[in-house]
Short mmCIF file of C-alpha atoms in Angstrom, two decimals:
data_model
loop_
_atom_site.label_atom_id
_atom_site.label_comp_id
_atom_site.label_asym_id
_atom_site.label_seq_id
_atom_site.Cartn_x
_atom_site.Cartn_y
_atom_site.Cartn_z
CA UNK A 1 -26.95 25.32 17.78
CA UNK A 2 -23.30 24.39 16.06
CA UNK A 3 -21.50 22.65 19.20
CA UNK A 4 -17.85 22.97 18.98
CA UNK A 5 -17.61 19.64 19.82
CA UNK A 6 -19.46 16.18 19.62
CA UNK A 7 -18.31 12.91 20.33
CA UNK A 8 -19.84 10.27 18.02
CA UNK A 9 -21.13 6.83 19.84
CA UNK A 10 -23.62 4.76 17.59
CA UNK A 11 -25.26 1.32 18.71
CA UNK A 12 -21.57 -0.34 18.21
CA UNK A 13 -20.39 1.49 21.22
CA UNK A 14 -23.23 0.82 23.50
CA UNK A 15 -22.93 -2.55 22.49
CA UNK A 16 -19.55 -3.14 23.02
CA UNK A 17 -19.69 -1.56 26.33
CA UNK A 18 -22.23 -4.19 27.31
CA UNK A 19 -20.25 -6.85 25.86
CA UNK A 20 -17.29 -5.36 28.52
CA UNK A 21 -19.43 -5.96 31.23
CA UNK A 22 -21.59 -9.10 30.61
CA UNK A 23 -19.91 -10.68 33.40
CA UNK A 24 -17.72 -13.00 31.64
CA UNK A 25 -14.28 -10.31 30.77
CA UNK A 26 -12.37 -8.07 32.86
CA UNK A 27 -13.74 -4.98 33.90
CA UNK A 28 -10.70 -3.61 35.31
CA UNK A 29 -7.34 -3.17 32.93
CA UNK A 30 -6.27 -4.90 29.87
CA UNK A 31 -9.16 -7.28 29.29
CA UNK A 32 -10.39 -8.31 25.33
CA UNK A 33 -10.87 -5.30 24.08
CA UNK A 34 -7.76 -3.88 25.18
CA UNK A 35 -6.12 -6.80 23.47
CA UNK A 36 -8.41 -6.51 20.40
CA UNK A 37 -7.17 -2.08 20.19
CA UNK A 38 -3.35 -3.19 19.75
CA UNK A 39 -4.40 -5.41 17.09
CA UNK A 40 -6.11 -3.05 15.13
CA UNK A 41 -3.66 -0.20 15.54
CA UNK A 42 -0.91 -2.87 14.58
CA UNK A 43 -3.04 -4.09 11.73
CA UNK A 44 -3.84 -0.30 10.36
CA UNK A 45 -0.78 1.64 11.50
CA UNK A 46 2.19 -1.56 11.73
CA UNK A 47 2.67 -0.23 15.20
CA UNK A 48 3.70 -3.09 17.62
CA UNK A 49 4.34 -2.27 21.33
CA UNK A 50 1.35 0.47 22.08
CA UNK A 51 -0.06 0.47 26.01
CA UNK A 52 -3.43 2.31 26.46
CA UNK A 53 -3.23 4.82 29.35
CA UNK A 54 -5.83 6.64 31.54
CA UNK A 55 -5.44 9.47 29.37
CA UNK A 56 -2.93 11.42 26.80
CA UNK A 57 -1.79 13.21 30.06
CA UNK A 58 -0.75 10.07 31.73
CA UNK A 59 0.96 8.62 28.61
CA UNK A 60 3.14 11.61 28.69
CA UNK A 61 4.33 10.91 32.60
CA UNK A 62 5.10 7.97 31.45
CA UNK A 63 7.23 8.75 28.94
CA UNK A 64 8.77 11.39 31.33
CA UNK A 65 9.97 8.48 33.79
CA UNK A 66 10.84 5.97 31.36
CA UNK A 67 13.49 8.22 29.82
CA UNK A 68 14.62 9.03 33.83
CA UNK A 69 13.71 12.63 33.82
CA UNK A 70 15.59 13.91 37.24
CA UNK A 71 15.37 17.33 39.07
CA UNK A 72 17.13 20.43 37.01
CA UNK A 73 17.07 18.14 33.56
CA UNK A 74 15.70 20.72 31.26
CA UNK A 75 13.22 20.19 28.26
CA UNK A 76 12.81 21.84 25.09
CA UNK A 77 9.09 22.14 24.04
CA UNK A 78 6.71 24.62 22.45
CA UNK A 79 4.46 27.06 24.80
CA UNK A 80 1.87 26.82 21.94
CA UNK A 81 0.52 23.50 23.79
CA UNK A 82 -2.08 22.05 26.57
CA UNK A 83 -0.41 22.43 30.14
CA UNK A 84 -0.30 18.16 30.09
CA UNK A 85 2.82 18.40 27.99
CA UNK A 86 4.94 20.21 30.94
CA UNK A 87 3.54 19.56 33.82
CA UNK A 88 4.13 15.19 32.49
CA UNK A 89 8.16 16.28 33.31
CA UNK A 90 7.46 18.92 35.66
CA UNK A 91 6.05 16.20 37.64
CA UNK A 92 9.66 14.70 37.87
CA UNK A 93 11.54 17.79 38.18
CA UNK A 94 12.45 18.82 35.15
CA UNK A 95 12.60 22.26 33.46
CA UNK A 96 10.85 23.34 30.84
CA UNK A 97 12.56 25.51 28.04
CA UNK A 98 9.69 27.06 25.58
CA UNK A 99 11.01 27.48 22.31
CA UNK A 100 8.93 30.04 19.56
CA UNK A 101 6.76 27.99 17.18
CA UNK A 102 6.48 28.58 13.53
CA UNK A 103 4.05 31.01 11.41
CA UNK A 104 3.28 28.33 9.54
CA UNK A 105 2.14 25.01 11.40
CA UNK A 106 2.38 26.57 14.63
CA UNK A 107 4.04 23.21 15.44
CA UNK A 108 7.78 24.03 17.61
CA UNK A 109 10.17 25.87 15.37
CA UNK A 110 12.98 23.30 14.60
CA UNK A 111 15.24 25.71 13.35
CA UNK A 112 15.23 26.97 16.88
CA UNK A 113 15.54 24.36 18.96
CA UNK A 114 19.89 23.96 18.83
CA UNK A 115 20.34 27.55 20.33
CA UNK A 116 18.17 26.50 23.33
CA UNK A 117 20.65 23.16 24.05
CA UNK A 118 22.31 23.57 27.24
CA UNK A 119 24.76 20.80 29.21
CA UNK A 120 21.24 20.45 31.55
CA UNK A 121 19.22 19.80 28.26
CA UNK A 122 17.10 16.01 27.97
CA UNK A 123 14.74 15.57 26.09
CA UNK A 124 12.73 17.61 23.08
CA UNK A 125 9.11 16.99 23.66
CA UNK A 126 7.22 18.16 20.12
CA UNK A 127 3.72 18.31 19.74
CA UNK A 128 1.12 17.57 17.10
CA UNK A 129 -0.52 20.63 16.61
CA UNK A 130 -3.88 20.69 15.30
CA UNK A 131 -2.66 17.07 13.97
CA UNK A 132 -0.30 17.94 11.46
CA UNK A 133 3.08 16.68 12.51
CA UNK A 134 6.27 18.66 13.38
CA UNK A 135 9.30 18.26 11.39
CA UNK A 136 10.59 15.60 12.78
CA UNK A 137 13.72 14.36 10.68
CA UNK A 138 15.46 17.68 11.34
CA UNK A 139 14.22 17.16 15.53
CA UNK A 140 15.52 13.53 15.52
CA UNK A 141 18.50 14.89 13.53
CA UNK A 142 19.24 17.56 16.28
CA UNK A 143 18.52 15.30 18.68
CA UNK A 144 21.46 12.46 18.21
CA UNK A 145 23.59 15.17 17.34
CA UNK A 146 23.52 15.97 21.02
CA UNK A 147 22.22 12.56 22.71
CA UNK A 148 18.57 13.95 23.57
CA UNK A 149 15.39 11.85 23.63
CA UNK A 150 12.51 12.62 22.01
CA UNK A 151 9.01 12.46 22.87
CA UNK A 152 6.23 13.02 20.22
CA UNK A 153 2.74 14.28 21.87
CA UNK A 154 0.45 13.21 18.95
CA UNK A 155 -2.53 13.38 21.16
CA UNK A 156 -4.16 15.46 18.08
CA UNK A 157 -3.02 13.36 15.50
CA UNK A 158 -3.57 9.93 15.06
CA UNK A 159 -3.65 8.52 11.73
CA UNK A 160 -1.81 11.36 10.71
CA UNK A 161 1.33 11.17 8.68
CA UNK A 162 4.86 12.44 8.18
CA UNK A 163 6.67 11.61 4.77
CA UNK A 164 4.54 8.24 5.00
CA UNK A 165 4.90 7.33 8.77
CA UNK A 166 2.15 7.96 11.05
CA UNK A 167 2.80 10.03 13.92
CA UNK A 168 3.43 8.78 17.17
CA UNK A 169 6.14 6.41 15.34
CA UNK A 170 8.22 9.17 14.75
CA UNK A 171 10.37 8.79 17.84
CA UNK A 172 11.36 7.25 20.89
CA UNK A 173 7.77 7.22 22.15
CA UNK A 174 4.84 8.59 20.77
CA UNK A 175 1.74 9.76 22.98
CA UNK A 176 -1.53 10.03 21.83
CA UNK A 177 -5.12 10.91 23.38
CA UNK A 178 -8.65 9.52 23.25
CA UNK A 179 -10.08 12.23 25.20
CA UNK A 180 -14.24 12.80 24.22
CA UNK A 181 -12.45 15.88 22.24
CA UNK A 182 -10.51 14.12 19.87
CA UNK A 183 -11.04 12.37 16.57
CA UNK A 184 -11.41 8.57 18.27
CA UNK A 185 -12.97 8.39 21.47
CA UNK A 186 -12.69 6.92 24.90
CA UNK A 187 -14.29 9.24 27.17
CA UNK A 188 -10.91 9.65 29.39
CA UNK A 189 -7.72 7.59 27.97
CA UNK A 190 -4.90 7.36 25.60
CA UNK A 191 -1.72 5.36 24.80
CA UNK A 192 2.08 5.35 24.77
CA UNK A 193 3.59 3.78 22.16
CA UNK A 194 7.25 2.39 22.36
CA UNK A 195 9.06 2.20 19.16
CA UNK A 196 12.30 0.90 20.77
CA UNK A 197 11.82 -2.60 21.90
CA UNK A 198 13.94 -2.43 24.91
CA UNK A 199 11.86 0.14 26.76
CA UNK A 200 8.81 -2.25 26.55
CA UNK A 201 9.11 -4.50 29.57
CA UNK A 202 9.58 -1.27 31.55
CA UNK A 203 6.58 -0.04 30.28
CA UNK A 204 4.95 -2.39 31.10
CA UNK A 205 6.07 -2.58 35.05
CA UNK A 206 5.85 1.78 35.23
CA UNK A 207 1.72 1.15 33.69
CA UNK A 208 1.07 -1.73 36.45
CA UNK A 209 1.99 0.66 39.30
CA UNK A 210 6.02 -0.57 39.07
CA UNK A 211 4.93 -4.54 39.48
CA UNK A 212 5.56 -7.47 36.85
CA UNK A 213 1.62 -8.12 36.93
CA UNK A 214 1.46 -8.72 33.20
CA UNK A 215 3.65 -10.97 33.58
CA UNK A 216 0.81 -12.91 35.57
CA UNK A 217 -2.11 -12.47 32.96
CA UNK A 218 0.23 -13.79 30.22
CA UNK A 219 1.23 -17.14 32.59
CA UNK A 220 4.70 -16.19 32.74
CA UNK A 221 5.06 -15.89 36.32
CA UNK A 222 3.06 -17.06 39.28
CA UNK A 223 2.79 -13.86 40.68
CA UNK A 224 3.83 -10.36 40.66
CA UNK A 225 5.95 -8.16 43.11
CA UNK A 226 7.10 -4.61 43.18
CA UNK A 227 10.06 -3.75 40.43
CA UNK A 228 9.88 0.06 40.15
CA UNK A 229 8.19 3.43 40.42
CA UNK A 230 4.87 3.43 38.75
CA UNK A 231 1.38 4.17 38.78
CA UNK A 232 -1.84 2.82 38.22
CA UNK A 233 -1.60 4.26 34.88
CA UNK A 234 -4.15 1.74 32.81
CA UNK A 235 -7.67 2.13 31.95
CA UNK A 236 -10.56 -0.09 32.00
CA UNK A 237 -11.75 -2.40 29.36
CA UNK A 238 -15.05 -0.70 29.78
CA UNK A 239 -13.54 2.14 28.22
CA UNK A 240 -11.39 0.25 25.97
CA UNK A 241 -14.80 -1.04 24.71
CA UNK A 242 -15.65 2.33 23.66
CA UNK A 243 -12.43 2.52 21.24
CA UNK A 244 -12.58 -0.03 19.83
CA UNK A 245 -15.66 0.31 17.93
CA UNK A 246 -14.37 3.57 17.55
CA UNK A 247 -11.43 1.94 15.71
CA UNK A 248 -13.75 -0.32 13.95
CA UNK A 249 -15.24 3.29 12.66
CA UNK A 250 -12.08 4.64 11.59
CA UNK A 251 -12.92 5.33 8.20
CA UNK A 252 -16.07 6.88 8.55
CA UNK A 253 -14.76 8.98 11.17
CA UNK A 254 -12.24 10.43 8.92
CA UNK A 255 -13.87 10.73 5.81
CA UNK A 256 -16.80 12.40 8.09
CA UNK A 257 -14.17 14.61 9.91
CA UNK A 258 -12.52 15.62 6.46
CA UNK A 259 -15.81 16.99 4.23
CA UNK A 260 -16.18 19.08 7.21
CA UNK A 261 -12.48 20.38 7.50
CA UNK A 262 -12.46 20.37 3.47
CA UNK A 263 -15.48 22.19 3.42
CA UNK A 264 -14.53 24.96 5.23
CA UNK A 265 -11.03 24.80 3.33
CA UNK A 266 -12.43 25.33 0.09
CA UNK A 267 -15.47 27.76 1.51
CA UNK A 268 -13.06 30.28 3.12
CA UNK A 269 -10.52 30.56 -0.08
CA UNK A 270 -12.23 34.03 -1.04
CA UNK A 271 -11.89 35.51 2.49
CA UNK A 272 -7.95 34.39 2.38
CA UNK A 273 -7.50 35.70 -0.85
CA UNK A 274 -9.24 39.26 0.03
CA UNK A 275 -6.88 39.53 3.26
CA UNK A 276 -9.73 38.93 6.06
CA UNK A 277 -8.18 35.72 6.98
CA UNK A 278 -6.01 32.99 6.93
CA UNK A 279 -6.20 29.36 6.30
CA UNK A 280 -4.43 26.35 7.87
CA UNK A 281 -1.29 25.50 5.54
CA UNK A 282 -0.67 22.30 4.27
CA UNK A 283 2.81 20.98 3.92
CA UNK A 284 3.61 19.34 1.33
CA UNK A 285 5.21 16.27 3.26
CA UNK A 286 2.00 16.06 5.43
CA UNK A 287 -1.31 13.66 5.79
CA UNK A 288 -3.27 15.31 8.60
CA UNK A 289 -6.34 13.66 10.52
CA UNK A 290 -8.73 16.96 10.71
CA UNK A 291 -8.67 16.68 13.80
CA UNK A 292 -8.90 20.96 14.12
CA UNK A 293 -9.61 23.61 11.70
CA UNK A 294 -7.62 26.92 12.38
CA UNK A 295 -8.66 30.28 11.00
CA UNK A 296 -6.27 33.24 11.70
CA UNK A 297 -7.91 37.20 12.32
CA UNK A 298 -5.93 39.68 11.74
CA UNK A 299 -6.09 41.03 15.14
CA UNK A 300 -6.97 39.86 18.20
CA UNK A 301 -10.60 42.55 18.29
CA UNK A 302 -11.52 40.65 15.03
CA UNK A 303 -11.22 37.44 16.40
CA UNK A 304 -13.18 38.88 19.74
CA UNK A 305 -15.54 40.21 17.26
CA UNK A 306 -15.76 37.41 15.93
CA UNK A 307 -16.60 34.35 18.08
CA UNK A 308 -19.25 37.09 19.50
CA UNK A 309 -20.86 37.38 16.16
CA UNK A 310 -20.92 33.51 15.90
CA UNK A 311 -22.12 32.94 19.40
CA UNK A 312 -25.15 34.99 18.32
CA UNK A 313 -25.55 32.98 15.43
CA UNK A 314 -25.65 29.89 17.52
CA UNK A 315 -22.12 28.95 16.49
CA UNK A 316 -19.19 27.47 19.06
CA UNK A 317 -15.74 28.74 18.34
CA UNK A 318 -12.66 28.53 21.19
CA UNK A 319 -9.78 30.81 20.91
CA UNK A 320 -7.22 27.72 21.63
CA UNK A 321 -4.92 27.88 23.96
CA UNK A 322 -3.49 30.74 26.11
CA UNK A 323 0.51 30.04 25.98
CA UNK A 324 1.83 28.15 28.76
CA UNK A 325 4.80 30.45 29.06
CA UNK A 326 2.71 34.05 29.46
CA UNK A 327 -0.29 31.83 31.64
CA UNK A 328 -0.14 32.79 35.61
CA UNK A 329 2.01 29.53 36.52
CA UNK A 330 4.45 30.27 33.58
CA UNK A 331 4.98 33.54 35.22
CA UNK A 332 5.52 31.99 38.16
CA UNK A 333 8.22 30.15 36.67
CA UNK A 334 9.84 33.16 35.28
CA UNK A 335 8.64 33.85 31.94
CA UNK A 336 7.56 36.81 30.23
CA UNK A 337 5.43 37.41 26.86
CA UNK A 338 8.06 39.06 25.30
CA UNK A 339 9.99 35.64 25.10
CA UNK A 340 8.20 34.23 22.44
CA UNK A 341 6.85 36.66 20.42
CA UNK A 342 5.73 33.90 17.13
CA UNK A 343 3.36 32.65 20.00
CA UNK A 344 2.45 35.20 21.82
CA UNK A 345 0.98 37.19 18.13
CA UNK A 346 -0.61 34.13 16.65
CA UNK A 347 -2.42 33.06 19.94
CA UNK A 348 -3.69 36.10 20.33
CA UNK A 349 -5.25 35.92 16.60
CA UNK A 350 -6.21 32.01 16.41
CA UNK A 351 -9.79 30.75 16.69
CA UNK A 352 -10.73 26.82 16.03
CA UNK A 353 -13.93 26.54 14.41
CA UNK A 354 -16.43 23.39 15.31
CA UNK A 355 -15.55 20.21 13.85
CA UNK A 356 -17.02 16.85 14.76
CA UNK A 357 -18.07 13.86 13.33
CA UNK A 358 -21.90 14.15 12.87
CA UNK A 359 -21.60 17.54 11.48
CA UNK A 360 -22.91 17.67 7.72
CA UNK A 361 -21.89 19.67 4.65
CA UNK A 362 -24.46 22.30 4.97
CA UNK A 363 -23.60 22.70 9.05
CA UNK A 364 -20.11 23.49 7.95
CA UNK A 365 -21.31 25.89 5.15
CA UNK A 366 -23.70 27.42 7.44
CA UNK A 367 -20.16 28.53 9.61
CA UNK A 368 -18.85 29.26 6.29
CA UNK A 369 -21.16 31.77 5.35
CA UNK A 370 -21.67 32.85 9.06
CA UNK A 371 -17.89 34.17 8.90
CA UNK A 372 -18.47 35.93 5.73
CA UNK A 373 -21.32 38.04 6.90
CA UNK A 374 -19.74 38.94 9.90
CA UNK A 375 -16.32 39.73 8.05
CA UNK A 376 -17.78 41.50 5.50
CA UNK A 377 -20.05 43.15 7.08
#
């Protein structure tokens, strides 16, 4: 059996973990091996104020009250996304305004994005897709031309880069996830990071449930009191264990992660060029992660036909997402399908195929020629 999905933990993150909790560190929040994550994403990446989070989710409420998010603020972002990107501003009120994605990427359409700006309008909140990041110069471009912050949801796409800058740097604040699901691991966590050096010491208050506490563990202050809203938006070190030999991993992981997207790459080229599918389409501009692999069916029978084919064959495939703006709480808010049609045709047609670290070469030809049968047969 081909999971779709497989975290990766070796002896180095069973023996962290028991490093975490030999008695002498903190268990709870921001013990050593928090400390020892910022300084290897500021070592690999250059990135400089970064605060791990309970998960991408929570990163993205975070962002949503650092930038003041109030009731009937509205926000553009993409449908084509996981519900955490919405509900992080619904959470505070705020609208959200789904623009169409493109054919392409399937990352938010930027060419779209200035006929949705209304007096009420934010904040743009892009996303990552597949981890291959959106086109941000024109979306920070369009974004000063009408005072709007930005937040990048890079949960999918760390170590990815734009025109040489990784994402989650892109912007105001970049979000990303350690969920079991994506490339680097935590179990349940992720991280903000602040690229504007005055919204740090906010941060910082909003993560330790609106108190100065920090403040405290670096000797600044004797002790801490209430400043702000917050939560208790920081995970344990136990966890933070877990990353950081995942981080100590890195290039394994990606070189792992990218035979098995490259192998599918090269081993579907025939079936693209005969018209039974297509391939994921690399910008030229673009360094992507493999975090995801992305074929699109023609239709959405073949893609039914499909993953049912697979299944039998002991394969895992997952159709994505269903678009927040046509799922039963988008119609709540007043959507319809027929709003975004770009989404609304390619969801219906997308399927992910398995991708994880211990998968070998011959697993991901084994999909590869899987597909063929079934397409050609």
């Amino acid at each position: 059996m081909i999971k779709f999905n497989k975290p990766s933990i070796t002896e180095k993150e069973k023996n962290n973990v028991l490093e975490a909790m030999d008695g002498t560190n903190i268990l709870s929040g921001d013990g050593k091996f928090t400390t020892k994550i910022y300084q290897q994403f500021e070592e690999r990446f250059g990135i400089k104020n970064m605060l791990l989070t309970t998960s991408g989710t929570t990163a993205l409420e975070m962002a949503s009250i650092l930038i003041n998010l109030e009731p009937g603020d509205e926000v553009i972002t993409p449908s084509f996304t996981f519900s955490s990107t919405v509900n992080a501003f619904l959470l505070r009120g705020a609208k959200p305004v789904f623009c169409d994605i493109r054919e392409d990427t399937f990352n938010i359409d930027e060419n779209l994005i200035e006929g949705l700006i209304t007096p009420k309008t934010k904040a743009i909140y892009a996303v990552d897709y597949a981890g291959f990041p959106c086109e941000m110069d024109k979306i920070n471009e369009i974004a000063n031309k009408y005072g709007l912050f930005v937040i990048e949801d890079a949960a999918q796409a760390v170590g990815s880069t734009y025109k040489g800058r990784y994402a989650g740097t892109l912007t105001e604040f970049g979000c990303y996830s350690f969920h079991e699901t994506k490339n680097y691991v935590m179990g349940e966590g992720g991280a903000i990071v602040v690229n504007e050096d005055k919204y740090m010491e906010r941060a910082e208050i909003i993560r330790e449930k609106g108190t100065n506490r920090r403040n405290v563990l670096r000797g600044l202050v004797d002790k801490y009191t209430w400043h702000d809203i917050g939560s208790s938006f920081l995970p344990s070190d136990v966890l933070a264990a877990i990353l950081s030999a995942q981080m100590d991993r890195y290039e394994e992981i990606f070189e792992k992660r990218m035979n098995v997207w490259n192998t599918y790459y090269n081993g579907l080229k025939d079936l693209e060029d005969k018209g039974y599918l297509r391939r994921p389409y690399l910008p030229a501009d673009i360094e992507h992660n493999a975090h995801m692999f992305c074929i699109v069916l023609p239709s959405e029978e073949k893609r039914t036909h499909l993953i049912n084919k697979l299944k039998e064959k002991g394969i895992a495939s997952y159709i994505c997402y269903v678009p927040l703006h046509s799922a039963p709480y988008g119609l709540k808010l007043g959507y319809t399908p027929e709003m975004l049609p770009v989404t609304e045709d390619l969801a219906k047609r997308i399927l992910r195929l398995p991708l994880y670290v211990d998968m070998t070469s011959e697993d991901a030809m084994y999909v590869v020629d899987s597909i063929k049968e079934v397409l050609k047969g």
